[in-house]
Short mmCIF file of C-alpha atoms and ligand atoms in Angstrom, two decimals:
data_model
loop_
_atom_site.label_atom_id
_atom_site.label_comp_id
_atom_site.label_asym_id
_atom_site.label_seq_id
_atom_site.Cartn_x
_atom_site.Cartn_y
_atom_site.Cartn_z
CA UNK A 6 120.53 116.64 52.82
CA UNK A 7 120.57 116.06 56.51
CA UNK A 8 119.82 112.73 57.91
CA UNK A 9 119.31 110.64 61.02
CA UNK A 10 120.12 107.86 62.17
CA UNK A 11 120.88 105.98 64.75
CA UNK A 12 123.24 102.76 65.72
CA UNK A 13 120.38 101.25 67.88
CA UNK A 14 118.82 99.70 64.44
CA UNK A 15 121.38 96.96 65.16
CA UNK A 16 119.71 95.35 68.54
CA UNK A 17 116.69 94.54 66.57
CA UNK A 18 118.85 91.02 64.83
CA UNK A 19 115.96 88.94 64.32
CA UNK A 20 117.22 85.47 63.02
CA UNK A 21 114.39 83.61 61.20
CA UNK A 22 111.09 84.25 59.71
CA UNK A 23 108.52 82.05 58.77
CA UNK A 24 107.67 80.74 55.23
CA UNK A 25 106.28 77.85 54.25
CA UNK A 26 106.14 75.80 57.80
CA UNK A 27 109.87 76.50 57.97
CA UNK A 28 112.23 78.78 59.14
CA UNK A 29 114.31 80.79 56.88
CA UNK A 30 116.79 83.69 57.26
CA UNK A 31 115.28 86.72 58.79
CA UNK A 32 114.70 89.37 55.63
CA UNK A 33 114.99 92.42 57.60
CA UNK A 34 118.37 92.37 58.74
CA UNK A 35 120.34 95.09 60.63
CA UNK A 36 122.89 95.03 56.99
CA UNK A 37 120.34 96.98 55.35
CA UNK A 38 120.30 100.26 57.39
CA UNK A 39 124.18 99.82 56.96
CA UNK A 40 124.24 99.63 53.32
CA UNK A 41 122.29 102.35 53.25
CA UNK A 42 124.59 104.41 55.66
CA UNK A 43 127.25 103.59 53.78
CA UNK A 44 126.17 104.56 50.41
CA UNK A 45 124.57 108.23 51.97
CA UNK A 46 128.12 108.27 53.39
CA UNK A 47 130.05 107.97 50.44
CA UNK A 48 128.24 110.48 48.73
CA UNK A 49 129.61 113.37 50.51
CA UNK A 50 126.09 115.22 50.41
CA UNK A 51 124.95 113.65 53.11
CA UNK A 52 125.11 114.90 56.90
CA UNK A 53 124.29 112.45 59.50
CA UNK A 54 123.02 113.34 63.05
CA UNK A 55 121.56 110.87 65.86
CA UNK A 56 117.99 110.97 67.17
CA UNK A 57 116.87 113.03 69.81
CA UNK A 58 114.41 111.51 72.53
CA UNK A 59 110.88 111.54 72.01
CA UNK A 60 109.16 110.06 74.66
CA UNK A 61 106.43 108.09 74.67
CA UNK A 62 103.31 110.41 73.46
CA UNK A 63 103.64 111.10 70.06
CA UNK A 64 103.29 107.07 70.00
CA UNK A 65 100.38 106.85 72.22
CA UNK A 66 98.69 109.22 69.92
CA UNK A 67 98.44 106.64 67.11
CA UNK A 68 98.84 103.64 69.02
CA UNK A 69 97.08 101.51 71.90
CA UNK A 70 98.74 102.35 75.06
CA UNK A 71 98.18 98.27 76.01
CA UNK A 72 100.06 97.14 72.60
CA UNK A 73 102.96 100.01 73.50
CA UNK A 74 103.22 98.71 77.28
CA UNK A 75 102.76 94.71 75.52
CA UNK A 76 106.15 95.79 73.42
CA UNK A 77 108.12 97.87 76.55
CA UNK A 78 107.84 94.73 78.70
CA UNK A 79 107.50 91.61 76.34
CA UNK A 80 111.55 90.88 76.79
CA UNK A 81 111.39 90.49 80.18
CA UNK A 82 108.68 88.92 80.82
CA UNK A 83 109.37 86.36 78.47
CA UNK A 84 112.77 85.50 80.36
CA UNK A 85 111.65 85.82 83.48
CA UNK A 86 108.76 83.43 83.05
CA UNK A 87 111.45 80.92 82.09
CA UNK A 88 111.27 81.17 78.35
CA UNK A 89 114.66 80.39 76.46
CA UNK A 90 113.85 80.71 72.60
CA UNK A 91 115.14 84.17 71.48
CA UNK A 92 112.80 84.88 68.96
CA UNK A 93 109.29 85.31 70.03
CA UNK A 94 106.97 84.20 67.63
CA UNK A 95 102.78 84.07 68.10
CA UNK A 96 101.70 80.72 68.90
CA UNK A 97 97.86 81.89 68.16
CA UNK A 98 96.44 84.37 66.96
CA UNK A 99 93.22 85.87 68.05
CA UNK A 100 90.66 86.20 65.15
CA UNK A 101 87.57 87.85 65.74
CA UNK A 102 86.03 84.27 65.06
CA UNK A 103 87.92 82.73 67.96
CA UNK A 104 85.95 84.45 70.45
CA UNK A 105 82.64 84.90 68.04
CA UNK A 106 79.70 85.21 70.28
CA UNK A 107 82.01 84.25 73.42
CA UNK A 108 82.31 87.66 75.02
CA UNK A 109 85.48 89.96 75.26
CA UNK A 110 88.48 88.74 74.67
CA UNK A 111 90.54 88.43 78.03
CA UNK A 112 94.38 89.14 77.84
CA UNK A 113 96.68 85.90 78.21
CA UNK A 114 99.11 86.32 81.16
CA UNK A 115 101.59 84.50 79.38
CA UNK A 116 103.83 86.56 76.77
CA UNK A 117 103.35 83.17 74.31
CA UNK A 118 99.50 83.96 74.67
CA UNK A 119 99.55 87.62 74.89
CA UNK A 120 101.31 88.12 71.66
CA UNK A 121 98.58 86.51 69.72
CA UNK A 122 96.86 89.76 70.55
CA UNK A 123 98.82 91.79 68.78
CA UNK A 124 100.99 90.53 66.13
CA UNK A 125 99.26 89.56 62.86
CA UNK A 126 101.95 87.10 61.37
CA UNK A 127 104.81 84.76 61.41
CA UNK A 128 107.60 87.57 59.91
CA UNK A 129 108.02 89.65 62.59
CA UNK A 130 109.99 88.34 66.02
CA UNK A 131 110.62 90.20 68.67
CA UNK A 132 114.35 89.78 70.04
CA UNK A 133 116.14 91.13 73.06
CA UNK A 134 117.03 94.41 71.58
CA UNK A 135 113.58 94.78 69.21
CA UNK A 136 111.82 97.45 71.28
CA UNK A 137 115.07 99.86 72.44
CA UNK A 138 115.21 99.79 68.48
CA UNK A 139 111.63 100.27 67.59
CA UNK A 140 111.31 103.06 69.82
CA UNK A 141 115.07 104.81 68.19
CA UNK A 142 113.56 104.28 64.81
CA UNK A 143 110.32 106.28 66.04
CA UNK A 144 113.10 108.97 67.48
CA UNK A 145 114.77 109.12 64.18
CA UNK A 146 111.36 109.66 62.22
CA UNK A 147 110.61 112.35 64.25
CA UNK A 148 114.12 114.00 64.48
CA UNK A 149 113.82 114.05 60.53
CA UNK A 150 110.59 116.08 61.44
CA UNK A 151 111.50 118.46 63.47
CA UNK A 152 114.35 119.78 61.04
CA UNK A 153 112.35 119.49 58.40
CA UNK A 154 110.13 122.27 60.75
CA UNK A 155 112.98 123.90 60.92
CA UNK A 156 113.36 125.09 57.10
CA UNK A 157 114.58 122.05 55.63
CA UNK A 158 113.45 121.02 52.42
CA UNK A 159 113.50 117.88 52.64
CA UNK A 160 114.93 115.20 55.54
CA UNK A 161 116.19 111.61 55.10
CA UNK A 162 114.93 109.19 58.45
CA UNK A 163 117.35 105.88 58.11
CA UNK A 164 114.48 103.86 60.53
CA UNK A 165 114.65 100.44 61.40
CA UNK A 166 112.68 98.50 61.78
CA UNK A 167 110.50 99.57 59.52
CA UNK A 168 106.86 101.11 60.52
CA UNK A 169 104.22 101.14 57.81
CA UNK A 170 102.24 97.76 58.53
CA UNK A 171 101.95 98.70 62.34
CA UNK A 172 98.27 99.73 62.95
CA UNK A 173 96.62 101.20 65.64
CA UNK A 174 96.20 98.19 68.03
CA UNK A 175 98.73 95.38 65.87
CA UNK A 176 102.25 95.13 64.76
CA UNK A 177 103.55 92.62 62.04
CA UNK A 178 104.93 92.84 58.84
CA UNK A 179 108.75 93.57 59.81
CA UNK A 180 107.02 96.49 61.88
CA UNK A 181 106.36 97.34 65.52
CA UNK A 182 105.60 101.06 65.58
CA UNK A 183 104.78 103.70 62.35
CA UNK A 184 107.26 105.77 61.97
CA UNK A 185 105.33 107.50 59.20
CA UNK A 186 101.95 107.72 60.78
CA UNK A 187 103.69 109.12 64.25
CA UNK A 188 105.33 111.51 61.84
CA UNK A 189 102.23 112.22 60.09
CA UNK A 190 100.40 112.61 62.98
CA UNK A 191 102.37 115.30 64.72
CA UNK A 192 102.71 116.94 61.43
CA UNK A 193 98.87 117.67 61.91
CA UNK A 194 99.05 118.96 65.56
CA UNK A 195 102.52 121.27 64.87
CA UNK A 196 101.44 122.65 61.52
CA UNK A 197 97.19 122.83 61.62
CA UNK A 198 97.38 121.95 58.48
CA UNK A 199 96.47 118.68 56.44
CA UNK A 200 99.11 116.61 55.93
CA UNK A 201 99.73 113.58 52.74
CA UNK A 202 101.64 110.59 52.82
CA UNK A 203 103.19 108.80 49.82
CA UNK A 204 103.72 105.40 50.71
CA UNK A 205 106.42 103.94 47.90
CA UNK A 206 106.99 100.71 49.36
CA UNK A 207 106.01 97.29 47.06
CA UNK A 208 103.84 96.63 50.10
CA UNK A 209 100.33 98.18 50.69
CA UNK A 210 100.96 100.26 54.13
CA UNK A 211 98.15 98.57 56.12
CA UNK A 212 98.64 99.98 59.09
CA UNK A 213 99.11 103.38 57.84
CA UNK A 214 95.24 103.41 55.79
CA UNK A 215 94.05 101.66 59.26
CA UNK A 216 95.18 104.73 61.01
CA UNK A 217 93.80 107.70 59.15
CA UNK A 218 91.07 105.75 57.28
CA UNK A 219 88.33 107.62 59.23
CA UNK A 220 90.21 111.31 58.64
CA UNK A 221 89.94 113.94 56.70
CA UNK A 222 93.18 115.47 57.68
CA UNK A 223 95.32 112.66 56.51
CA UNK A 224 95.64 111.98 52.70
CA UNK A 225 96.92 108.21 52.37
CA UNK A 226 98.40 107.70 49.15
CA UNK A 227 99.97 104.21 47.90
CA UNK A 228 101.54 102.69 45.23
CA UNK A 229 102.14 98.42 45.78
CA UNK A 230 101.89 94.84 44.53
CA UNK A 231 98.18 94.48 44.03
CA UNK A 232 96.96 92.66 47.52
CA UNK A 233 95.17 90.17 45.58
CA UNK A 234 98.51 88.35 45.11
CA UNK A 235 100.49 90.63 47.88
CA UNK A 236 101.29 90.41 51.42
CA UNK A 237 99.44 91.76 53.15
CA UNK A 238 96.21 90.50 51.38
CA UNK A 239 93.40 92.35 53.05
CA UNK A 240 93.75 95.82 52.93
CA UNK A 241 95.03 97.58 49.32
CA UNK A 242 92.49 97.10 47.05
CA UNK A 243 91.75 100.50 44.54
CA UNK A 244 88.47 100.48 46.20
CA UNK A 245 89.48 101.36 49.44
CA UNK A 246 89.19 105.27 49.36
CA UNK A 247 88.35 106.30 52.97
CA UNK A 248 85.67 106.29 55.93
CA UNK A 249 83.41 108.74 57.07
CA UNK A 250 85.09 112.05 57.47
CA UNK A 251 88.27 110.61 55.65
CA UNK A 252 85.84 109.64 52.86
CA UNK A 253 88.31 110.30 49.71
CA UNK A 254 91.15 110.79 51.73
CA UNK A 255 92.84 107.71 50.99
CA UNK A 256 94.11 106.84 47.48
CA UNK A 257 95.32 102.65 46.60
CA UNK A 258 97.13 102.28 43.43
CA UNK A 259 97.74 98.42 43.16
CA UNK A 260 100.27 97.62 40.73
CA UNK A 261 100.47 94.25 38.18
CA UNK A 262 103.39 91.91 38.69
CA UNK A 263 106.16 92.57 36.44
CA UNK A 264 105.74 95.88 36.73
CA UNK A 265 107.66 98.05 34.54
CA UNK A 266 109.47 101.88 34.78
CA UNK A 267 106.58 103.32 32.50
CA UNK A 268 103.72 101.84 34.27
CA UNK A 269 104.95 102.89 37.56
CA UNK A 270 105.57 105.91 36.79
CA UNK A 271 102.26 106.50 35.11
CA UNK A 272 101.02 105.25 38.30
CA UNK A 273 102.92 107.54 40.40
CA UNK A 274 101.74 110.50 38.46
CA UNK A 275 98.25 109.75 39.64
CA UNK A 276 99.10 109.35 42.96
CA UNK A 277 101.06 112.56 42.72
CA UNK A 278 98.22 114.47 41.47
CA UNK A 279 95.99 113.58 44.14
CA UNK A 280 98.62 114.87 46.46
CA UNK A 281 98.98 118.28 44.65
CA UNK A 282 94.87 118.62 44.94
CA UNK A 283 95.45 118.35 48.56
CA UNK A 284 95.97 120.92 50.78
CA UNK A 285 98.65 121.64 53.53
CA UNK A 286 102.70 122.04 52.80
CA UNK A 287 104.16 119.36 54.27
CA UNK A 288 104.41 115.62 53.03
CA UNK A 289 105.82 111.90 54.77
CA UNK A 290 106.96 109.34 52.32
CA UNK A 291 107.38 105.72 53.20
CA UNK A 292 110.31 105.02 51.31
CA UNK A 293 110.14 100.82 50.44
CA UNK A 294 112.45 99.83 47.40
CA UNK A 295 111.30 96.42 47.48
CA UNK A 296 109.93 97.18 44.39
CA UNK A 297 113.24 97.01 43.12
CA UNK A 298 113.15 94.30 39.97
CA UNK A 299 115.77 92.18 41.85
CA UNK A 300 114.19 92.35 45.31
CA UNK A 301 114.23 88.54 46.77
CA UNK A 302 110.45 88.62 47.91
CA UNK A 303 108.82 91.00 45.87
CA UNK A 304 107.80 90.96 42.41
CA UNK A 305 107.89 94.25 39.95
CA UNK A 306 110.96 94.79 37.89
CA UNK A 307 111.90 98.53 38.44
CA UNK A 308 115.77 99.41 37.63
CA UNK A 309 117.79 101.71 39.95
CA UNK A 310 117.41 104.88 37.37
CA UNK A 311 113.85 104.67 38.10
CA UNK A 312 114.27 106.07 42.02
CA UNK A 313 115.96 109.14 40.76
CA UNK A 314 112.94 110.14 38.48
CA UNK A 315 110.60 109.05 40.96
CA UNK A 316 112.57 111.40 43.64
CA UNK A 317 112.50 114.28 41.04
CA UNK A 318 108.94 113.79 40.45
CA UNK A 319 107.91 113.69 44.29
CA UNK A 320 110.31 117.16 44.56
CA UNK A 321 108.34 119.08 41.65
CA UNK A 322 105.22 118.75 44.45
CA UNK A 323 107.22 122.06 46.31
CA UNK A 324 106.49 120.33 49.88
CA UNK A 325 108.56 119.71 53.02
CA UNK A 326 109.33 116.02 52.57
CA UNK A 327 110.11 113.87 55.43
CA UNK A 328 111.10 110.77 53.81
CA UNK A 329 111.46 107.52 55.72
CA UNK A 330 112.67 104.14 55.15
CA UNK A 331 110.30 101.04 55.05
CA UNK A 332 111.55 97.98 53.21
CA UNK A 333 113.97 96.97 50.54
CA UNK A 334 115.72 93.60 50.81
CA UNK A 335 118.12 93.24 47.96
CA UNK A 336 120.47 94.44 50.15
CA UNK A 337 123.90 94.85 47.74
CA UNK A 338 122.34 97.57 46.18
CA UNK A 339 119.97 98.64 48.94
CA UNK A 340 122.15 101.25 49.51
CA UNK A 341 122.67 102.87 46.08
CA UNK A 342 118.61 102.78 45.02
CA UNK A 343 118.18 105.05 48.44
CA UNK A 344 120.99 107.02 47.27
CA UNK A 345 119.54 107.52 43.71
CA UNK A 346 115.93 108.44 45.39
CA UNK A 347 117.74 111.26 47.56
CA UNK A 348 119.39 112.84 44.92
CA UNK A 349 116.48 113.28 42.52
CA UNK A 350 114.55 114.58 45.06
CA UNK A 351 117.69 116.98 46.22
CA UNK A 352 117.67 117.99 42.88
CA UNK A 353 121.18 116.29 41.74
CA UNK A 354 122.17 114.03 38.94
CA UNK A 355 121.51 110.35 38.16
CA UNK A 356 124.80 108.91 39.44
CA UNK A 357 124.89 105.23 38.68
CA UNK A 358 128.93 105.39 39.16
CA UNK A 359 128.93 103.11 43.13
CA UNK A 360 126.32 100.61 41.97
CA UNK A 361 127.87 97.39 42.56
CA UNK A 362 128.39 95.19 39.48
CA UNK A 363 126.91 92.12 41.99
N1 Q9C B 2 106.08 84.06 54.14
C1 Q9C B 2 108.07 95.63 54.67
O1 Q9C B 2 108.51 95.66 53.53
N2 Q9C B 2 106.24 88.68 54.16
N3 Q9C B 2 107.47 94.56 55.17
C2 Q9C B 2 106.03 87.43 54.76
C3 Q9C B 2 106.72 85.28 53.78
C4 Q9C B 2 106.32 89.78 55.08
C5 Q9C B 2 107.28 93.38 54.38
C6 Q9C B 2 105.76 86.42 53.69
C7 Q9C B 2 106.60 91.03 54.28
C8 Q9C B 2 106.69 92.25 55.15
C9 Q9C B 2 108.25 96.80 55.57
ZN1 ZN B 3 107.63 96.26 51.83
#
């Protein structure tokens, strides 16, 4: 299986995050992408290539130009306006009830004001190096694309940071830009057909449902900690099923805690079956393994042979499958459950053999 990736993942080194009133160590770490390259690496069935550039359009055709322009210059600005922390955090953020019956909202000219505009919680600092990463991860989502356009069965995109909380007009959650819904979105224009996403990760894909809520073309399938008790609280509820034209085009699945194998997988199976009902021949997963049973913020209890028969059960669909990575923070055997995923969909067997004994 070919995949991409690309060394830029590692100027995105955010320190902290925010839990509690304190800070703690950052969860998305550049590590992560390296365990994973390692383990794909040690497999031998693995080929690695480096993104190709992109440019800027297939992100301003899912995202607000003003939050994309907020993100290219945020850095500098910050310095130059005599700022010295190297994490920018929001100071405020601005609720719809902040300005309630106030008039329009008028953009700060300060970066500590302006990123109250845009960034929805206390987990996600930008850094020096976040955006030249962001925008490589969005090049390595699409790279997966275009060879998976190219007669590929199936493509591997190692992206970092991850994407799927990113809506339209607000980034957060570990996430600056969506990968998958960039993906998904050129998917539409290249093919004409419909296009599905599988979103796998433990958290609901907020940002990805935001973005193709309203569509018909889009089929937004998830499978995550039930938002009553999971980040990110207000978007992943079962009854969530679509807007307007994309009335029935979106599909929640909101798993119990302590969830086991069997019950995801009988949860998967539905998902799966809404997929096979809908049309078009290509399909984007968002790859999360923070549902992983030993993953440090999450709280299901899947095992690593789980992945492959999820993997195998996503292959038996018969689609193109660009899969790319969200989360996953247990980070020793990060690595190996991506591993396992890739070969059941490649069609290989369970290999258990490099899982560290950690
Ligand atoms: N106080 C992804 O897995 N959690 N994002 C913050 C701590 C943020 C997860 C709660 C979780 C974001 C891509
Ligand atoms: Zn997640």
């Amino acid at each position: 299986m070919r995949v991409v990736h690309s060394p830029r993942h590692r100027s995105h080194d955010p320190k902290h995050e925010l839990a509690d009133g304190e800070a703690i160590d950052a969860y998305e770490v550049p590590e992560r992408a390296e365990s994973i390259r390692r383990s794909l690496a040690a497999d031998g069935a693995f080929t690695f290539e480096e993104p190709t550039e992109h440019g800027a359009e297939p992100i301003t055709l899912v995202h607000d130009p003003a939050m994309l322009a907020f993100l290219e210059t945020a850095w500098h600005d910050w310095v130059s306006s005599g700022e010295t922390a190297d994490e920018i955090f929001p100071d405020t953020f601005v609720l719809p009830a902040l300005r309630e019956g106030m008039g329009p909202v008028r953009a700060p000219g300060t970066v500590r004001g302006a990123v109250g505009m845009w960034c929805f919680d206390t987990a996600t600092p930008m850094v020096e190096g976040t955006y030249a990463a962001a925008r490589a991860a969005v090049d390595v989502a699409l790279t997966a694309m275009d060879l998976a356009l190219g007669g590929e069965p199936s493509t591997y995109g190692l992206c970092r940071p991850p994407g799927h909380h990113a809506a339209r007009a607000m980034f957060g959650g570990y996430c600056f830009f969506n990968n998958a819904a960039i993906v998904a979105e050129q998917l539409t224009r290249q093919t004409g057909e419909p296009v599905a996403i599988l979103d796998v990760d433990y958290h609901h894909g907020n940002g990805t449902q935001q973005i193709f809520y309203g569509r018909a073309d889009v089929l937004y399938v998830s499978l995550h900690g039930d938002p009553d008790r999971a980040y990110p609280y207000f978007a992943g509820f079962a009854d969530e099923t679509g807007a307007d034209a994309g009335a029935g085009a979106n599909l929640n699945l909101p798993l119990p805690l302590g969830c086991s194998n069997e019950e995801y997988l009988a949860h998967l199976d539905r998902g799966l079956e809404a997929i096979a009902g809908f049309g078009g021949s290509t399909l984007v997963v968002s790859l999360g393994i923070d549902t992983y049973g030993r993953d440090p913020i999450c709280d299901l209890a899947l095992t690593t042979e789980v992945y492959h028969e999820v993997g195998r059960r996503v292959a038996a669909l018969g689609r193109t499958t660009v899969v790319l990575q969200e989360g996953g923070y247990f980070v020793p055997h990060l690595g190996e459950n991506v591993r396992t995923w890739l070969r059941g969909l490649d069609g290989r067997g369970l290999d258990l053999s490099a899982l560290p004994d950690v």
